[in-house]
Protein backbone atom coordinates (compact mmCIF):
# COMPACT_ATOMS: atom_id res chain seq x y z
CA UNK A 1 0.00 0.00 0.00
CA UNK A 2 1.40 3.41 -0.94
CA UNK A 3 2.24 6.20 1.48
CA UNK A 4 -0.35 8.37 -0.30
CA UNK A 5 -3.11 5.96 0.71
CA UNK A 6 -2.29 5.88 4.41
CA UNK A 7 -0.37 9.10 4.92
CA UNK A 8 3.30 9.85 5.46
CA UNK A 9 5.05 8.44 8.55
CA UNK A 10 4.40 10.57 11.63
CA UNK A 11 1.19 12.16 10.30
CA UNK A 12 -2.19 11.91 12.05
CA UNK A 13 -3.55 10.01 9.03
CA UNK A 14 -0.85 7.33 9.36
CA UNK A 15 -1.48 7.16 13.11
CA UNK A 16 -5.22 6.66 12.65
CA UNK A 17 -4.62 4.06 9.95
CA UNK A 18 -2.27 2.10 12.22
CA UNK A 19 -4.70 2.47 15.13
CA UNK A 20 -7.52 1.01 13.06
CA UNK A 21 -5.40 -1.88 11.79
CA UNK A 22 -4.25 -2.85 15.28
CA UNK A 23 -7.75 -2.54 16.74
CA UNK A 24 -9.23 -4.61 13.92
CA UNK A 25 -6.52 -7.22 14.51
CA UNK A 26 -7.43 -7.39 18.19
CA UNK A 27 -11.09 -8.00 17.35
CA UNK A 28 -10.26 -10.65 14.74
CA UNK A 29 -7.96 -12.51 17.13
CA UNK A 30 -10.57 -12.31 19.89
CA UNK A 31 -13.35 -13.83 17.79
CA UNK A 32 -11.46 -15.88 15.17
CA UNK A 33 -11.78 -19.18 17.04
CA UNK A 34 -15.06 -18.33 18.76
CA UNK A 35 -18.21 -20.00 17.49
CA UNK A 36 -20.45 -17.44 19.17
CA UNK A 37 -18.35 -14.54 17.92
CA UNK A 38 -20.18 -11.22 18.36
CA UNK A 39 -22.48 -12.66 21.03
CA UNK A 40 -19.59 -12.78 23.49
CA UNK A 41 -19.55 -8.97 23.52
CA UNK A 42 -23.06 -8.96 25.01
CA UNK A 43 -23.24 -12.23 26.97
CA UNK A 44 -21.18 -10.96 29.91
CA UNK A 45 -23.30 -7.87 30.66
CA UNK A 46 -26.50 -9.81 29.89
CA UNK A 47 -25.67 -12.56 32.38
CA UNK A 48 -24.63 -10.00 34.99
CA UNK A 49 -27.79 -8.01 34.32
CA UNK A 50 -30.00 -11.09 34.61
CA UNK A 51 -28.41 -12.05 37.94
CA UNK A 52 -28.79 -8.58 39.50
CA UNK A 53 -32.30 -8.17 38.08
CA UNK A 54 -33.34 -11.51 39.60
CA UNK A 55 -31.75 -10.77 42.98
CA UNK A 56 -33.14 -7.25 43.33
CA UNK A 57 -36.60 -7.81 41.86
CA UNK A 58 -37.47 -11.45 42.52
CA UNK A 59 -35.54 -12.39 45.67
CA UNK A 60 -35.30 -9.09 47.56
CA UNK A 61 -37.52 -6.02 47.54
CA UNK A 62 -35.70 -3.57 45.32
CA UNK A 63 -35.17 -0.16 46.93
CA UNK A 64 -32.73 1.33 44.43
CA UNK A 65 -32.77 2.33 40.78
CA UNK A 66 -35.74 3.03 38.54
CA UNK A 67 -38.52 1.09 36.86
CA UNK A 68 -38.04 -0.83 34.55
CA UNK A 69 -35.01 -1.90 36.54
CA UNK A 70 -33.52 -4.10 33.79
CA UNK A 71 -33.15 -1.05 31.49
CA UNK A 72 -31.77 1.05 34.34
CA UNK A 73 -29.26 -1.73 35.05
CA UNK A 74 -28.12 -2.45 31.47
CA UNK A 75 -27.63 1.27 30.75
CA UNK A 76 -24.71 1.23 33.21
CA UNK A 77 -23.61 -2.40 32.86
CA UNK A 78 -22.67 -2.06 29.19
CA UNK A 79 -20.36 0.95 29.70
CA UNK A 80 -19.01 -0.70 32.87
CA UNK A 81 -17.94 -3.75 30.85
CA UNK A 82 -16.20 -1.39 28.40
CA UNK A 83 -14.42 0.34 31.29
CA UNK A 84 -13.52 -2.83 33.18
CA UNK A 85 -12.21 -4.80 30.17
CA UNK A 86 -10.19 -1.81 28.93
CA UNK A 87 -8.48 -1.12 32.26
CA UNK A 88 -7.75 -4.85 32.68
CA UNK A 89 -6.06 -4.92 29.26
CA UNK A 90 -4.08 -1.74 30.02
CA UNK A 91 -2.09 -3.66 32.62
CA UNK A 92 -0.67 -5.92 29.86
CA UNK A 93 -0.76 -3.46 26.97
CA UNK A 94 3.02 -3.04 26.60
CA UNK A 95 4.36 -6.41 27.68
CA UNK A 96 2.02 -8.31 25.37
CA UNK A 97 3.58 -6.74 22.25
CA UNK A 98 6.95 -5.76 23.69
CA UNK A 99 8.99 -6.82 20.64
CA UNK A 100 6.77 -4.98 18.18
CA UNK A 101 6.61 -1.94 20.42
CA UNK A 102 10.41 -1.70 20.59
CA UNK A 103 10.92 -2.11 16.85
CA UNK A 104 8.19 0.18 15.50
CA UNK A 105 8.34 3.92 14.91
CA UNK A 106 4.63 4.33 15.62
CA UNK A 107 3.91 6.51 18.68
CA UNK A 108 3.65 4.20 21.70
CA UNK A 109 0.37 5.76 22.81
CA UNK A 110 -1.27 3.69 20.08
CA UNK A 111 -0.93 0.58 22.29
CA UNK A 112 -3.30 2.21 24.77
CA UNK A 113 -5.65 3.79 22.25
CA UNK A 114 -6.09 0.51 20.34
CA UNK A 115 -7.55 -1.06 23.48
CA UNK A 116 -9.94 1.84 24.02
CA UNK A 117 -11.05 1.65 20.39
CA UNK A 118 -11.46 -2.13 20.15
CA UNK A 119 -13.35 -2.34 23.45
CA UNK A 120 -15.36 0.71 22.43
CA UNK A 121 -16.41 -1.04 19.22
CA UNK A 122 -17.55 -4.02 21.29
CA UNK A 123 -19.56 -1.61 23.44
CA UNK A 124 -21.22 -0.07 20.37
CA UNK A 125 -21.98 -3.57 19.06
CA UNK A 126 -23.80 -4.35 22.29
CA UNK A 127 -26.15 -1.35 22.01
CA UNK A 128 -28.74 -3.23 19.86
CA UNK A 129 -29.35 -5.43 22.91
CA UNK A 130 -30.03 -2.31 24.98
CA UNK A 131 -32.39 -1.10 22.24
CA UNK A 132 -34.36 -4.35 22.49
CA UNK A 133 -34.80 -3.99 26.26
CA UNK A 134 -35.97 -0.40 25.73
CA UNK A 135 -38.48 -1.40 23.03
CA UNK A 136 -39.95 -4.13 25.24
CA UNK A 137 -40.37 -1.65 28.11
CA UNK A 138 -41.21 1.51 26.16
CA UNK A 139 -44.65 1.77 27.77
CA UNK A 140 -43.06 1.95 31.23
CA UNK A 141 -40.55 4.73 30.57
CA UNK A 142 -40.06 8.15 29.00
CA UNK A 143 -37.61 8.90 26.20
CA UNK A 144 -36.62 12.58 26.29
CA UNK A 145 -34.34 14.98 24.45
CA UNK A 146 -31.83 14.28 27.20
CA UNK A 147 -30.93 11.24 25.11
CA UNK A 148 -28.54 13.65 23.34
CA UNK A 149 -26.31 13.31 26.43
CA UNK A 150 -25.66 9.67 25.48
CA UNK A 151 -22.93 10.44 22.87
CA UNK A 152 -21.44 12.96 25.32
CA UNK A 153 -21.13 10.13 27.84
CA UNK A 154 -19.34 8.01 25.22
CA UNK A 155 -16.90 10.84 24.51
CA UNK A 156 -16.24 11.44 28.22
CA UNK A 157 -15.66 7.75 28.86
CA UNK A 158 -13.28 7.55 25.90
CA UNK A 159 -11.19 10.44 27.23
CA UNK A 160 -11.28 9.00 30.76
CA UNK A 161 -10.09 5.60 29.53
CA UNK A 162 -7.28 7.11 27.46
CA UNK A 163 -6.10 9.04 30.52
CA UNK A 164 -6.27 5.99 32.78
CA UNK A 165 -4.54 3.87 30.13
CA UNK A 166 -1.68 6.34 29.84
CA UNK A 167 -1.25 6.04 33.62
CA UNK A 168 -1.75 2.31 34.12
CA UNK A 169 0.09 0.87 31.10
CA UNK A 170 3.56 2.33 31.77
CA UNK A 171 3.32 2.00 35.55
CA UNK A 172 2.47 -1.73 35.26
CA UNK A 173 5.68 -2.25 33.26
CA UNK A 174 7.80 -0.54 35.92
CA UNK A 175 5.93 -2.00 38.91
CA UNK A 176 4.70 -5.54 38.17
CA UNK A 177 2.55 -5.79 41.32
CA UNK A 178 0.27 -3.08 39.98
CA UNK A 179 -1.36 -5.57 37.60
CA UNK A 180 -2.89 -7.56 40.46
CA UNK A 181 -3.55 -4.40 42.44
CA UNK A 182 -5.53 -2.98 39.51
CA UNK A 183 -7.64 -6.15 39.35
CA UNK A 184 -8.53 -5.77 43.05
CA UNK A 185 -9.35 -2.08 42.60
CA UNK A 186 -11.67 -2.89 39.70
CA UNK A 187 -13.59 -5.39 41.81
CA UNK A 188 -14.14 -2.82 44.53
CA UNK A 189 -14.88 -0.06 42.01
CA UNK A 190 -17.82 -1.98 40.56
CA UNK A 191 -19.68 -1.76 43.87
CA UNK A 192 -18.45 1.78 44.48
CA UNK A 193 -19.88 2.89 41.12
CA UNK A 194 -23.60 3.56 40.48
CA UNK A 195 -24.24 0.47 38.35
CA UNK A 196 -26.87 -1.39 40.39
CA UNK A 197 -27.97 1.85 42.06
CA UNK A 198 -27.78 5.61 41.43
CA UNK A 199 -25.88 8.26 43.37
CA UNK A 200 -29.18 9.60 44.72
CA UNK A 201 -29.85 6.22 46.36
CA UNK A 202 -26.81 6.61 48.60
CA UNK A 203 -27.29 8.02 52.12
CA UNK A 204 -25.24 10.93 53.45
CA UNK A 205 -22.26 11.29 53.31
CA UNK A 206 -21.77 8.50 50.76
CA UNK A 207 -23.74 10.33 48.05
CA UNK A 208 -21.25 13.21 48.27
CA UNK A 209 -18.28 10.82 48.22
CA UNK A 210 -19.83 8.86 45.35
CA UNK A 211 -20.15 12.01 43.24
CA UNK A 212 -16.35 12.16 43.06
CA UNK A 213 -16.23 8.84 41.24
CA UNK A 214 -15.82 9.99 37.60
CA UNK A 215 -18.05 7.12 36.46
CA UNK A 216 -20.97 8.54 38.46
CA UNK A 217 -21.53 11.51 36.17
CA UNK A 218 -20.85 9.44 33.05
CA UNK A 219 -23.43 6.80 34.01
CA UNK A 220 -25.86 9.61 34.80
CA UNK A 221 -25.50 10.89 31.23
CA UNK A 222 -26.13 7.40 29.85
CA UNK A 223 -29.34 7.07 31.87
CA UNK A 224 -30.85 10.54 31.82
CA UNK A 225 -32.36 10.19 28.34
CA UNK A 226 -34.61 7.40 29.63
CA UNK A 227 -34.83 8.37 33.30
CA UNK A 228 -34.89 12.23 33.39
CA UNK A 229 -35.22 12.26 37.19
CA UNK A 230 -31.72 10.76 37.37
CA UNK A 231 -30.15 14.09 36.38
CA UNK A 232 -27.79 15.46 39.00
CA UNK A 233 -25.63 18.43 38.08
CA UNK A 234 -22.87 17.94 40.67
CA UNK A 235 -21.76 14.41 39.65
CA UNK A 236 -21.82 15.36 35.95
CA UNK A 237 -19.70 18.49 36.45
CA UNK A 238 -17.29 16.68 38.77
CA UNK A 239 -16.95 13.82 36.27
CA UNK A 240 -16.22 16.27 33.43
CA UNK A 241 -13.53 18.03 35.47
CA UNK A 242 -11.97 14.77 36.70
CA UNK A 243 -11.98 13.34 33.17
CA UNK A 244 -10.02 16.33 31.88
CA UNK A 245 -7.60 16.19 34.84
CA UNK A 246 -7.01 12.43 34.49
CA UNK A 247 -6.57 12.78 30.73
CA UNK A 248 -3.96 15.53 31.16
CA UNK A 249 -2.20 13.69 33.99
CA UNK A 250 -2.12 10.52 31.92
CA UNK A 251 -0.47 12.29 28.97
CA UNK A 252 2.15 13.85 31.25
CA UNK A 253 2.97 10.57 33.04
CA UNK A 254 3.13 8.66 29.77
CA UNK A 255 5.56 11.12 28.18
CA UNK A 256 7.68 11.19 31.33
CA UNK A 257 7.97 7.40 31.61
CA UNK A 258 8.11 6.38 27.93
CA UNK A 259 11.91 6.02 27.79
CA UNK A 260 12.04 4.13 31.07
CA UNK A 261 9.35 1.76 29.85
CA UNK A 262 11.22 1.03 26.60
CA UNK A 263 14.37 0.22 28.57
CA UNK A 264 12.45 -2.11 30.86
CA UNK A 265 10.88 -3.94 27.94
C-alpha positions as a Markdown table, in Angstrom:
| # | Residue | x | y | z |
|---|---|---|---|---|
| 1 | Unk | 0.0 | 0.0 | 0.0 |
| 2 | Unk | 1.4 | 3.4 | -0.9 |
| 3 | Unk | 2.2 | 6.2 | 1.5 |
| 4 | Unk | -0.3 | 8.4 | -0.3 |
| 5 | Unk | -3.1 | 6.0 | 0.7 |
| 6 | Unk | -2.3 | 5.9 | 4.4 |
| 7 | Unk | -0.4 | 9.1 | 4.9 |
| 8 | Unk | 3.3 | 9.8 | 5.5 |
| 9 | Unk | 5.0 | 8.4 | 8.6 |
| 10 | Unk | 4.4 | 10.6 | 11.6 |
| 11 | Unk | 1.2 | 12.2 | 10.3 |
| 12 | Unk | -2.2 | 11.9 | 12.0 |
| 13 | Unk | -3.5 | 10.0 | 9.0 |
| 14 | Unk | -0.9 | 7.3 | 9.4 |
| 15 | Unk | -1.5 | 7.2 | 13.1 |
| 16 | Unk | -5.2 | 6.7 | 12.7 |
| 17 | Unk | -4.6 | 4.1 | 9.9 |
| 18 | Unk | -2.3 | 2.1 | 12.2 |
| 19 | Unk | -4.7 | 2.5 | 15.1 |
| 20 | Unk | -7.5 | 1.0 | 13.1 |
| 21 | Unk | -5.4 | -1.9 | 11.8 |
| 22 | Unk | -4.3 | -2.8 | 15.3 |
| 23 | Unk | -7.8 | -2.5 | 16.7 |
| 24 | Unk | -9.2 | -4.6 | 13.9 |
| 25 | Unk | -6.5 | -7.2 | 14.5 |
| 26 | Unk | -7.4 | -7.4 | 18.2 |
| 27 | Unk | -11.1 | -8.0 | 17.3 |
| 28 | Unk | -10.3 | -10.7 | 14.7 |
| 29 | Unk | -8.0 | -12.5 | 17.1 |
| 30 | Unk | -10.6 | -12.3 | 19.9 |
| 31 | Unk | -13.4 | -13.8 | 17.8 |
| 32 | Unk | -11.5 | -15.9 | 15.2 |
| 33 | Unk | -11.8 | -19.2 | 17.0 |
| 34 | Unk | -15.1 | -18.3 | 18.8 |
| 35 | Unk | -18.2 | -20.0 | 17.5 |
| 36 | Unk | -20.5 | -17.4 | 19.2 |
| 37 | Unk | -18.3 | -14.5 | 17.9 |
| 38 | Unk | -20.2 | -11.2 | 18.4 |
| 39 | Unk | -22.5 | -12.7 | 21.0 |
| 40 | Unk | -19.6 | -12.8 | 23.5 |
| 41 | Unk | -19.6 | -9.0 | 23.5 |
| 42 | Unk | -23.1 | -9.0 | 25.0 |
| 43 | Unk | -23.2 | -12.2 | 27.0 |
| 44 | Unk | -21.2 | -11.0 | 29.9 |
| 45 | Unk | -23.3 | -7.9 | 30.7 |
| 46 | Unk | -26.5 | -9.8 | 29.9 |
| 47 | Unk | -25.7 | -12.6 | 32.4 |
| 48 | Unk | -24.6 | -10.0 | 35.0 |
| 49 | Unk | -27.8 | -8.0 | 34.3 |
| 50 | Unk | -30.0 | -11.1 | 34.6 |
| 51 | Unk | -28.4 | -12.0 | 37.9 |
| 52 | Unk | -28.8 | -8.6 | 39.5 |
| 53 | Unk | -32.3 | -8.2 | 38.1 |
| 54 | Unk | -33.3 | -11.5 | 39.6 |
| 55 | Unk | -31.8 | -10.8 | 43.0 |
| 56 | Unk | -33.1 | -7.2 | 43.3 |
| 57 | Unk | -36.6 | -7.8 | 41.9 |
| 58 | Unk | -37.5 | -11.4 | 42.5 |
| 59 | Unk | -35.5 | -12.4 | 45.7 |
| 60 | Unk | -35.3 | -9.1 | 47.6 |
| 61 | Unk | -37.5 | -6.0 | 47.5 |
| 62 | Unk | -35.7 | -3.6 | 45.3 |
| 63 | Unk | -35.2 | -0.2 | 46.9 |
| 64 | Unk | -32.7 | 1.3 | 44.4 |
| 65 | Unk | -32.8 | 2.3 | 40.8 |
| 66 | Unk | -35.7 | 3.0 | 38.5 |
| 67 | Unk | -38.5 | 1.1 | 36.9 |
| 68 | Unk | -38.0 | -0.8 | 34.5 |
| 69 | Unk | -35.0 | -1.9 | 36.5 |
| 70 | Unk | -33.5 | -4.1 | 33.8 |
| 71 | Unk | -33.1 | -1.1 | 31.5 |
| 72 | Unk | -31.8 | 1.0 | 34.3 |
| 73 | Unk | -29.3 | -1.7 | 35.0 |
| 74 | Unk | -28.1 | -2.4 | 31.5 |
| 75 | Unk | -27.6 | 1.3 | 30.8 |
| 76 | Unk | -24.7 | 1.2 | 33.2 |
| 77 | Unk | -23.6 | -2.4 | 32.9 |
| 78 | Unk | -22.7 | -2.1 | 29.2 |
| 79 | Unk | -20.4 | 1.0 | 29.7 |
| 80 | Unk | -19.0 | -0.7 | 32.9 |
| 81 | Unk | -17.9 | -3.8 | 30.8 |
| 82 | Unk | -16.2 | -1.4 | 28.4 |
| 83 | Unk | -14.4 | 0.3 | 31.3 |
| 84 | Unk | -13.5 | -2.8 | 33.2 |
| 85 | Unk | -12.2 | -4.8 | 30.2 |
| 86 | Unk | -10.2 | -1.8 | 28.9 |
| 87 | Unk | -8.5 | -1.1 | 32.3 |
| 88 | Unk | -7.8 | -4.8 | 32.7 |
| 89 | Unk | -6.1 | -4.9 | 29.3 |
| 90 | Unk | -4.1 | -1.7 | 30.0 |
| 91 | Unk | -2.1 | -3.7 | 32.6 |
| 92 | Unk | -0.7 | -5.9 | 29.9 |
| 93 | Unk | -0.8 | -3.5 | 27.0 |
| 94 | Unk | 3.0 | -3.0 | 26.6 |
| 95 | Unk | 4.4 | -6.4 | 27.7 |
| 96 | Unk | 2.0 | -8.3 | 25.4 |
| 97 | Unk | 3.6 | -6.7 | 22.2 |
| 98 | Unk | 7.0 | -5.8 | 23.7 |
| 99 | Unk | 9.0 | -6.8 | 20.6 |
| 100 | Unk | 6.8 | -5.0 | 18.2 |
| 101 | Unk | 6.6 | -1.9 | 20.4 |
| 102 | Unk | 10.4 | -1.7 | 20.6 |
| 103 | Unk | 10.9 | -2.1 | 16.8 |
| 104 | Unk | 8.2 | 0.2 | 15.5 |
| 105 | Unk | 8.3 | 3.9 | 14.9 |
| 106 | Unk | 4.6 | 4.3 | 15.6 |
| 107 | Unk | 3.9 | 6.5 | 18.7 |
| 108 | Unk | 3.6 | 4.2 | 21.7 |
| 109 | Unk | 0.4 | 5.8 | 22.8 |
| 110 | Unk | -1.3 | 3.7 | 20.1 |
| 111 | Unk | -0.9 | 0.6 | 22.3 |
| 112 | Unk | -3.3 | 2.2 | 24.8 |
| 113 | Unk | -5.7 | 3.8 | 22.2 |
| 114 | Unk | -6.1 | 0.5 | 20.3 |
| 115 | Unk | -7.5 | -1.1 | 23.5 |
| 116 | Unk | -9.9 | 1.8 | 24.0 |
| 117 | Unk | -11.1 | 1.7 | 20.4 |
| 118 | Unk | -11.5 | -2.1 | 20.1 |
| 119 | Unk | -13.3 | -2.3 | 23.5 |
| 120 | Unk | -15.4 | 0.7 | 22.4 |
| 121 | Unk | -16.4 | -1.0 | 19.2 |
| 122 | Unk | -17.6 | -4.0 | 21.3 |
| 123 | Unk | -19.6 | -1.6 | 23.4 |
| 124 | Unk | -21.2 | -0.1 | 20.4 |
| 125 | Unk | -22.0 | -3.6 | 19.1 |
| 126 | Unk | -23.8 | -4.4 | 22.3 |
| 127 | Unk | -26.1 | -1.3 | 22.0 |
| 128 | Unk | -28.7 | -3.2 | 19.9 |
| 129 | Unk | -29.3 | -5.4 | 22.9 |
| 130 | Unk | -30.0 | -2.3 | 25.0 |
| 131 | Unk | -32.4 | -1.1 | 22.2 |
| 132 | Unk | -34.4 | -4.3 | 22.5 |
| 133 | Unk | -34.8 | -4.0 | 26.3 |
| 134 | Unk | -36.0 | -0.4 | 25.7 |
| 135 | Unk | -38.5 | -1.4 | 23.0 |
| 136 | Unk | -40.0 | -4.1 | 25.2 |
| 137 | Unk | -40.4 | -1.6 | 28.1 |
| 138 | Unk | -41.2 | 1.5 | 26.2 |
| 139 | Unk | -44.7 | 1.8 | 27.8 |
| 140 | Unk | -43.1 | 2.0 | 31.2 |
| 141 | Unk | -40.6 | 4.7 | 30.6 |
| 142 | Unk | -40.1 | 8.1 | 29.0 |
| 143 | Unk | -37.6 | 8.9 | 26.2 |
| 144 | Unk | -36.6 | 12.6 | 26.3 |
| 145 | Unk | -34.3 | 15.0 | 24.4 |
| 146 | Unk | -31.8 | 14.3 | 27.2 |
| 147 | Unk | -30.9 | 11.2 | 25.1 |
| 148 | Unk | -28.5 | 13.7 | 23.3 |
| 149 | Unk | -26.3 | 13.3 | 26.4 |
| 150 | Unk | -25.7 | 9.7 | 25.5 |
| 151 | Unk | -22.9 | 10.4 | 22.9 |
| 152 | Unk | -21.4 | 13.0 | 25.3 |
| 153 | Unk | -21.1 | 10.1 | 27.8 |
| 154 | Unk | -19.3 | 8.0 | 25.2 |
| 155 | Unk | -16.9 | 10.8 | 24.5 |
| 156 | Unk | -16.2 | 11.4 | 28.2 |
| 157 | Unk | -15.7 | 7.7 | 28.9 |
| 158 | Unk | -13.3 | 7.6 | 25.9 |
| 159 | Unk | -11.2 | 10.4 | 27.2 |
| 160 | Unk | -11.3 | 9.0 | 30.8 |
| 161 | Unk | -10.1 | 5.6 | 29.5 |
| 162 | Unk | -7.3 | 7.1 | 27.5 |
| 163 | Unk | -6.1 | 9.0 | 30.5 |
| 164 | Unk | -6.3 | 6.0 | 32.8 |
| 165 | Unk | -4.5 | 3.9 | 30.1 |
| 166 | Unk | -1.7 | 6.3 | 29.8 |
| 167 | Unk | -1.3 | 6.0 | 33.6 |
| 168 | Unk | -1.8 | 2.3 | 34.1 |
| 169 | Unk | 0.1 | 0.9 | 31.1 |
| 170 | Unk | 3.6 | 2.3 | 31.8 |
| 171 | Unk | 3.3 | 2.0 | 35.6 |
| 172 | Unk | 2.5 | -1.7 | 35.3 |
| 173 | Unk | 5.7 | -2.2 | 33.3 |
| 174 | Unk | 7.8 | -0.5 | 35.9 |
| 175 | Unk | 5.9 | -2.0 | 38.9 |
| 176 | Unk | 4.7 | -5.5 | 38.2 |
| 177 | Unk | 2.6 | -5.8 | 41.3 |
| 178 | Unk | 0.3 | -3.1 | 40.0 |
| 179 | Unk | -1.4 | -5.6 | 37.6 |
| 180 | Unk | -2.9 | -7.6 | 40.5 |
| 181 | Unk | -3.6 | -4.4 | 42.4 |
| 182 | Unk | -5.5 | -3.0 | 39.5 |
| 183 | Unk | -7.6 | -6.1 | 39.4 |
| 184 | Unk | -8.5 | -5.8 | 43.0 |
| 185 | Unk | -9.3 | -2.1 | 42.6 |
| 186 | Unk | -11.7 | -2.9 | 39.7 |
| 187 | Unk | -13.6 | -5.4 | 41.8 |
| 188 | Unk | -14.1 | -2.8 | 44.5 |
| 189 | Unk | -14.9 | -0.1 | 42.0 |
| 190 | Unk | -17.8 | -2.0 | 40.6 |
| 191 | Unk | -19.7 | -1.8 | 43.9 |
| 192 | Unk | -18.4 | 1.8 | 44.5 |
| 193 | Unk | -19.9 | 2.9 | 41.1 |
| 194 | Unk | -23.6 | 3.6 | 40.5 |
| 195 | Unk | -24.2 | 0.5 | 38.3 |
| 196 | Unk | -26.9 | -1.4 | 40.4 |
| 197 | Unk | -28.0 | 1.9 | 42.1 |
| 198 | Unk | -27.8 | 5.6 | 41.4 |
| 199 | Unk | -25.9 | 8.3 | 43.4 |
| 200 | Unk | -29.2 | 9.6 | 44.7 |
| 201 | Unk | -29.9 | 6.2 | 46.4 |
| 202 | Unk | -26.8 | 6.6 | 48.6 |
| 203 | Unk | -27.3 | 8.0 | 52.1 |
| 204 | Unk | -25.2 | 10.9 | 53.5 |
| 205 | Unk | -22.3 | 11.3 | 53.3 |
| 206 | Unk | -21.8 | 8.5 | 50.8 |
| 207 | Unk | -23.7 | 10.3 | 48.1 |
| 208 | Unk | -21.2 | 13.2 | 48.3 |
| 209 | Unk | -18.3 | 10.8 | 48.2 |
| 210 | Unk | -19.8 | 8.9 | 45.3 |
| 211 | Unk | -20.2 | 12.0 | 43.2 |
| 212 | Unk | -16.3 | 12.2 | 43.1 |
| 213 | Unk | -16.2 | 8.8 | 41.2 |
| 214 | Unk | -15.8 | 10.0 | 37.6 |
| 215 | Unk | -18.1 | 7.1 | 36.5 |
| 216 | Unk | -21.0 | 8.5 | 38.5 |
| 217 | Unk | -21.5 | 11.5 | 36.2 |
| 218 | Unk | -20.9 | 9.4 | 33.0 |
| 219 | Unk | -23.4 | 6.8 | 34.0 |
| 220 | Unk | -25.9 | 9.6 | 34.8 |
| 221 | Unk | -25.5 | 10.9 | 31.2 |
| 222 | Unk | -26.1 | 7.4 | 29.8 |
| 223 | Unk | -29.3 | 7.1 | 31.9 |
| 224 | Unk | -30.9 | 10.5 | 31.8 |
| 225 | Unk | -32.4 | 10.2 | 28.3 |
| 226 | Unk | -34.6 | 7.4 | 29.6 |
| 227 | Unk | -34.8 | 8.4 | 33.3 |
| 228 | Unk | -34.9 | 12.2 | 33.4 |
| 229 | Unk | -35.2 | 12.3 | 37.2 |
| 230 | Unk | -31.7 | 10.8 | 37.4 |
| 231 | Unk | -30.1 | 14.1 | 36.4 |
| 232 | Unk | -27.8 | 15.5 | 39.0 |
| 233 | Unk | -25.6 | 18.4 | 38.1 |
| 234 | Unk | -22.9 | 17.9 | 40.7 |
| 235 | Unk | -21.8 | 14.4 | 39.6 |
| 236 | Unk | -21.8 | 15.4 | 35.9 |
| 237 | Unk | -19.7 | 18.5 | 36.4 |
| 238 | Unk | -17.3 | 16.7 | 38.8 |
| 239 | Unk | -16.9 | 13.8 | 36.3 |
| 240 | Unk | -16.2 | 16.3 | 33.4 |
| 241 | Unk | -13.5 | 18.0 | 35.5 |
| 242 | Unk | -12.0 | 14.8 | 36.7 |
| 243 | Unk | -12.0 | 13.3 | 33.2 |
| 244 | Unk | -10.0 | 16.3 | 31.9 |
| 245 | Unk | -7.6 | 16.2 | 34.8 |
| 246 | Unk | -7.0 | 12.4 | 34.5 |
| 247 | Unk | -6.6 | 12.8 | 30.7 |
| 248 | Unk | -4.0 | 15.5 | 31.2 |
| 249 | Unk | -2.2 | 13.7 | 34.0 |
| 250 | Unk | -2.1 | 10.5 | 31.9 |
| 251 | Unk | -0.5 | 12.3 | 29.0 |
| 252 | Unk | 2.2 | 13.8 | 31.2 |
| 253 | Unk | 3.0 | 10.6 | 33.0 |
| 254 | Unk | 3.1 | 8.7 | 29.8 |
| 255 | Unk | 5.6 | 11.1 | 28.2 |
| 256 | Unk | 7.7 | 11.2 | 31.3 |
| 257 | Unk | 8.0 | 7.4 | 31.6 |
| 258 | Unk | 8.1 | 6.4 | 27.9 |
| 259 | Unk | 11.9 | 6.0 | 27.8 |
| 260 | Unk | 12.0 | 4.1 | 31.1 |
| 261 | Unk | 9.4 | 1.8 | 29.9 |
| 262 | Unk | 11.2 | 1.0 | 26.6 |
| 263 | Unk | 14.4 | 0.2 | 28.6 |
| 264 | Unk | 12.4 | -2.1 | 30.9 |
| 265 | Unk | 10.9 | -3.9 | 27.9 |
